Amino acid sequence: MFALNLNSQNLPYPDPVHPIVVHFVIAMVFFSFICDVIGYFTRNTRLFEVGFWNMFVAVIAIFVAIIFGQFEAGLAQIYPAVQPTLNFHTLMGWSLGAIIAIITAWRFVIRDRHPLKLPPAYLGVATFLICLVFLQIYLGSKLFWVYGLHVEPVVEAMKQGVSP
Amino acid sequence: MNSPLIDSLGLRFGANGLPYEVPLHPQLVHLTLGLFIIAIFFDIAGAIFPIERPIFKFLGIPAIRSGLFDVGWYNLLGAAVVTFFTVAFGFFELMLANPPINQKSDWGLNASWTMLLHGLGGVLLLGIIVAMTVWRGLQRYYWLKNASRQVQWFYLLVGISIMGLLYLHGTLGGQLGSEFGVHITAAKLLQEGANPNLLPK
């Protein structure tokens, strides 16, 4: 097999890419929802178009995020305390990929048939999606900010055998 | 900074040096960056619409030019609003940072320089994003109100260069976390000689 040159953060490139790609999932899903809600109550139908395109970006970004996420999770120094959170985050990530794809497809059909209307059911489902995204952000944040995956001082310590 | 000044706030700090479990500035950063970058991309897509029209047609995605510009404008507006909060939380968490002082980052900077540049850069970028929003608003509602292309080419060029600036700025911020271990619980525990495996699951 080929060998990757890993840096002090256990990565073959300077910084983790997954957290950068997820900008475009998090920001776009949230902003799509905000635009849809404001558009629904103010009857500003322009905002529905903004809501649609933001979901369009989100659905592309999430699959890129999943691929980099899997790659970087594979290179992370996993110690027992991390495992449950990482498993949950992985499961949620793939599920969100499917969920966002389905919701965006639905959105696409709505936009095709009635571009000036948004059914309240869609807003309900989008609210549920926002909750899932919140949970997913929390899990991902824990992996980096609490457990220190791909964080130099933690990687170095593990390499020196401080590993539990 | 572990000073009597911070102690006098009377907050309860965790092992990560913050009064809450995960830092909030990096969460808000997702919104600032995502909204700003996508705003510029959609304005570019709107500006070169005649070229990409066949692509949308081929993909079967109905697209109208003014819709793409709407995304550019509202996303930028969202970025401008949210960035005030991003910078505010950034300063709060910067103030509570306690990085190792004897280390250098990949860019050869020590923690204090990285923090200083990231703090100043944050204020500068907030100003730039707000200025871009005003500029974009003037184009949308006054200067190019009736034009089919709602943005000036120069605006797009400036937008792309700001993305470069955001990249440098974001890397400095990323280094504070991933190299200096600022506000990272496991890094702090290791520093104190504790086992991060004792962290709650």
CSV table of C-alpha atoms in Angstrom, one decimal, chain B:
chain,number,residue,atom,x,y,z
B,1,MET,CA,-5.2,34.9,30.5
B,2,ASN,CA,-5.6,33.8,34.1
B,3,SER,CA,-5.8,37.1,35.8
B,4,PRO,CA,-7.6,38.5,38.8
B,5,LEU,CA,-9.5,40.6,36.3
B,6,ILE,CA,-11.0,37.5,34.7
B,7,ASP,CA,-11.7,35.9,38.1
B,8,SER,CA,-13.7,39.0,39.1
B,9,LEU,CA,-16.2,38.2,36.4
B,10,GLY,CA,-17.5,35.5,38.7
B,11,LEU,CA,-18.1,33.0,35.9
B,12,ARG,CA,-17.6,29.3,36.3
B,13,PHE,CA,-15.0,28.1,33.9
B,14,GLY,CA,-14.5,24.6,32.6
B,15,ALA,CA,-11.3,22.8,31.8
B,16,ASN,CA,-11.4,24.5,28.4
B,17,GLY,CA,-11.2,28.0,29.9
B,18,LEU,CA,-14.7,28.9,28.9
B,19,PRO,CA,-18.0,29.2,30.9
B,20,TYR,CA,-19.6,26.7,28.4
B,21,GLU,CA,-18.7,23.3,26.9
B,22,VAL,CA,-17.7,24.2,23.4
B,23,PRO,CA,-16.5,27.6,22.0
B,24,LEU,CA,-19.3,29.6,20.2
B,25,HIS,CA,-17.1,31.7,18.0
B,26,PRO,CA,-16.2,28.8,15.7
B,27,GLN,CA,-19.9,28.0,15.3
B,28,LEU,CA,-20.7,31.5,14.2
B,29,VAL,CA,-17.7,31.5,11.8
B,30,HIS,CA,-19.5,28.8,9.8
B,31,LEU,CA,-22.3,31.3,9.1
B,32,THR,CA,-20.1,34.2,8.3
B,33,LEU,CA,-17.9,32.3,5.9
B,34,GLY,CA,-20.6,30.2,4.3
B,35,LEU,CA,-22.9,33.1,3.7
B,36,PHE,CA,-20.2,35.5,2.4
B,37,ILE,CA,-18.5,33.0,0.0
B,38,ILE,CA,-21.8,31.7,-1.4
B,39,ALA,CA,-23.0,35.3,-1.8
B,40,ILE,CA,-20.1,36.1,-4.0
B,41,PHE,CA,-20.4,32.8,-6.0
B,42,PHE,CA,-24.0,33.5,-6.8
B,43,ASP,CA,-23.3,37.0,-7.9
B,44,ILE,CA,-20.6,35.6,-10.2
B,45,ALA,CA,-23.1,33.0,-11.4
B,46,GLY,CA,-25.6,35.9,-12.1
B,47,ALA,CA,-23.0,38.0,-13.9
B,48,ILE,CA,-22.0,35.2,-16.3
B,49,PHE,CA,-25.5,33.9,-16.6
B,50,PRO,CA,-25.6,33.9,-20.5
B,51,ILE,CA,-22.7,31.5,-20.5
B,52,GLU,CA,-24.1,29.0,-18.0
B,53,ARG,CA,-27.7,29.1,-19.2
B,54,PRO,CA,-27.2,26.0,-21.3
B,55,ILE,CA,-25.8,24.1,-18.3
B,56,PHE,CA,-28.8,24.8,-16.2
B,57,LYS,CA,-31.0,23.8,-19.1
B,58,PHE,CA,-29.0,20.6,-19.6
B,59,LEU,CA,-29.4,19.8,-15.9
B,60,GLY,CA,-33.1,20.6,-16.0
B,61,ILE,CA,-32.9,23.2,-13.3
B,62,PRO,CA,-34.9,26.2,-14.1
B,63,ALA,CA,-32.9,29.3,-13.1
B,64,ILE,CA,-33.7,33.0,-13.5
B,65,ARG,CA,-30.9,35.6,-13.5
B,66,SER,CA,-32.6,37.9,-10.9
B,67,GLY,CA,-33.0,34.9,-8.6
B,68,LEU,CA,-29.3,34.3,-8.5
B,69,PHE,CA,-28.7,37.9,-7.7
B,70,ASP,CA,-31.3,37.7,-4.9
B,71,VAL,CA,-29.2,34.9,-3.4
B,72,GLY,CA,-26.1,37.0,-3.7
B,73,TRP,CA,-27.7,40.0,-2.0
B,74,TYR,CA,-29.6,38.3,0.8
B,75,ASN,CA,-26.8,35.9,1.7
B,76,LEU,CA,-24.4,38.9,1.9
B,77,LEU,CA,-26.9,40.8,4.1
B,78,GLY,CA,-27.1,37.7,6.4
B,79,ALA,CA,-23.3,37.5,6.5
B,80,ALA,CA,-23.1,41.2,7.6
B,81,VAL,CA,-25.6,40.8,10.4
B,82,VAL,CA,-24.2,37.5,11.8
B,83,THR,CA,-20.6,38.8,11.7
B,84,PHE,CA,-21.2,41.3,14.5
B,85,PHE,CA,-22.0,38.3,16.7
B,86,THR,CA,-19.0,36.3,15.4
B,87,VAL,CA,-16.6,39.1,16.2
B,88,ALA,CA,-18.3,39.8,19.6
B,89,PHE,CA,-17.9,36.1,20.7
B,90,GLY,CA,-14.5,36.0,19.1
B,91,PHE,CA,-13.3,38.8,21.4
B,92,PHE,CA,-14.9,37.2,24.5
B,93,GLU,CA,-13.2,33.9,23.8
B,94,LEU,CA,-9.9,35.5,22.8
B,95,MET,CA,-9.9,37.3,26.2
B,96,LEU,CA,-10.2,34.0,28.0
B,97,ALA,CA,-7.6,32.2,25.9
B,98,ASN,CA,-4.6,30.7,27.7
B,99,PRO,CA,-2.2,29.4,25.1
B,100,PRO,CA,1.3,28.0,25.6
B,101,ILE,CA,3.8,30.8,25.1
B,102,ASN,CA,6.8,28.8,24.1
B,103,GLN,CA,5.5,27.4,20.8
B,104,LYS,CA,5.5,28.6,17.2
B,105,SER,CA,2.8,28.0,14.6
B,106,ASP,CA,3.4,26.7,11.1
B,107,TRP,CA,3.6,30.3,10.0
B,108,GLY,CA,6.4,30.9,12.5
B,109,LEU,CA,4.2,33.1,14.8
B,110,ASN,CA,3.9,32.6,18.5
B,111,ALA,CA,0.5,32.5,20.2
B,112,SER,CA,0.3,36.1,21.1
B,113,TRP,CA,1.0,37.3,17.6
B,114,THR,CA,-1.5,34.9,16.2
B,115,MET,CA,-4.2,36.1,18.7
B,116,LEU,CA,-3.4,39.8,18.1
B,117,LEU,CA,-3.5,39.4,14.3
B,118,HIS,CA,-6.7,37.3,14.4
B,119,GLY,CA,-8.4,39.9,16.7
B,120,LEU,CA,-7.4,42.9,14.6
B,121,GLY,CA,-8.2,41.0,11.4
B,122,GLY,CA,-11.6,40.2,12.7
B,123,VAL,CA,-12.5,43.8,13.2
B,124,LEU,CA,-11.1,44.7,9.9
B,125,LEU,CA,-13.1,42.0,8.1
B,126,LEU,CA,-16.3,43.0,9.9
B,127,GLY,CA,-15.8,46.5,8.5
B,128,ILE,CA,-15.0,45.1,5.0
B,129,ILE,CA,-18.1,42.8,5.0
B,130,VAL,CA,-20.4,45.7,6.1
B,131,ALA,CA,-18.8,48.0,3.5
B,132,MET,CA,-19.3,45.3,0.8
B,133,THR,CA,-23.0,45.0,1.9
B,134,VAL,CA,-23.5,48.7,1.5
B,135,TRP,CA,-21.8,48.7,-1.9
B,136,ARG,CA,-23.9,45.7,-3.0
B,137,GLY,CA,-27.0,47.4,-1.8
B,138,LEU,CA,-26.3,50.6,-3.7
B,139,GLN,CA,-25.7,48.5,-6.9
B,140,ARG,CA,-29.0,46.6,-6.3
B,141,TYR,CA,-31.3,49.5,-5.4
B,142,TYR,CA,-29.8,52.5,-7.1
B,143,TRP,CA,-26.9,52.3,-9.6
B,144,LEU,CA,-27.9,49.1,-11.5
B,145,LYS,CA,-31.5,49.0,-10.6
B,146,ASN,CA,-32.7,48.4,-14.1
B,147,ALA,CA,-29.7,46.7,-15.5
B,148,SER,CA,-29.8,43.0,-16.3
B,149,ARG,CA,-26.4,42.6,-14.6
B,150,GLN,CA,-26.8,43.7,-11.0
B,151,VAL,CA,-23.2,43.7,-10.0
B,152,GLN,CA,-20.1,45.5,-11.2
B,153,TRP,CA,-17.1,43.4,-12.4
B,154,PHE,CA,-14.9,45.3,-9.9
B,155,TYR,CA,-17.2,44.3,-7.1
B,156,LEU,CA,-16.8,40.6,-7.9
B,157,LEU,CA,-13.0,41.0,-8.2
B,158,VAL,CA,-12.9,42.6,-4.7
B,159,GLY,CA,-15.2,39.9,-3.4
B,160,ILE,CA,-12.8,37.2,-4.6
B,161,SER,CA,-9.8,38.9,-3.0
B,162,ILE,CA,-11.7,39.2,0.3
B,163,MET,CA,-12.1,35.4,0.1
B,164,GLY,CA,-8.3,35.2,0.0
B,165,LEU,CA,-8.2,37.4,3.1
B,166,LEU,CA,-10.8,35.3,4.8
B,167,TYR,CA,-8.7,32.2,4.0
B,168,LEU,CA,-5.6,33.7,5.7
B,169,HIS,CA,-7.6,35.0,8.6
B,170,GLY,CA,-9.4,31.7,9.1
B,171,THR,CA,-6.1,29.8,9.0
B,172,LEU,CA,-4.8,32.0,11.8
B,173,GLY,CA,-7.9,31.2,13.8
B,174,GLY,CA,-7.7,27.5,13.0
B,175,GLN,CA,-4.1,27.5,14.2
B,176,LEU,CA,-5.2,28.8,17.6
B,177,GLY,CA,-7.3,25.7,18.0
B,178,SER,CA,-5.4,23.0,16.2
B,179,GLU,CA,-1.8,24.0,16.9
B,180,PHE,CA,-2.0,26.0,20.2
B,181,GLY,CA,-4.9,24.0,21.6
B,182,VAL,CA,-6.8,27.1,22.7
B,183,HIS,CA,-10.1,26.2,24.4
B,184,ILE,CA,-9.6,22.5,23.7
B,185,THR,CA,-10.5,20.5,26.7
B,186,ALA,CA,-8.3,17.4,26.0
B,187,ALA,CA,-5.3,19.6,25.3
B,188,LYS,CA,-5.7,21.4,28.6
B,189,LEU,CA,-6.2,18.2,30.5
B,190,LEU,CA,-3.0,16.8,28.9
B,191,GLN,CA,-1.2,20.0,29.9
B,192,GLU,CA,-2.2,19.5,33.5
B,193,GLY,CA,-1.1,15.8,33.3
B,194,ALA,CA,-4.6,14.4,33.4
B,195,ASN,CA,-5.9,11.6,31.1
B,196,PRO,CA,-8.4,12.8,28.5
B,197,ASN,CA,-10.0,9.4,28.6
B,198,LEU,CA,-11.6,10.5,31.8
B,199,LEU,CA,-13.7,13.0,29.8
B,200,PRO,CA,-17.4,12.3,30.0
B,201,LYS,CA,-18.7,10.4,26.9
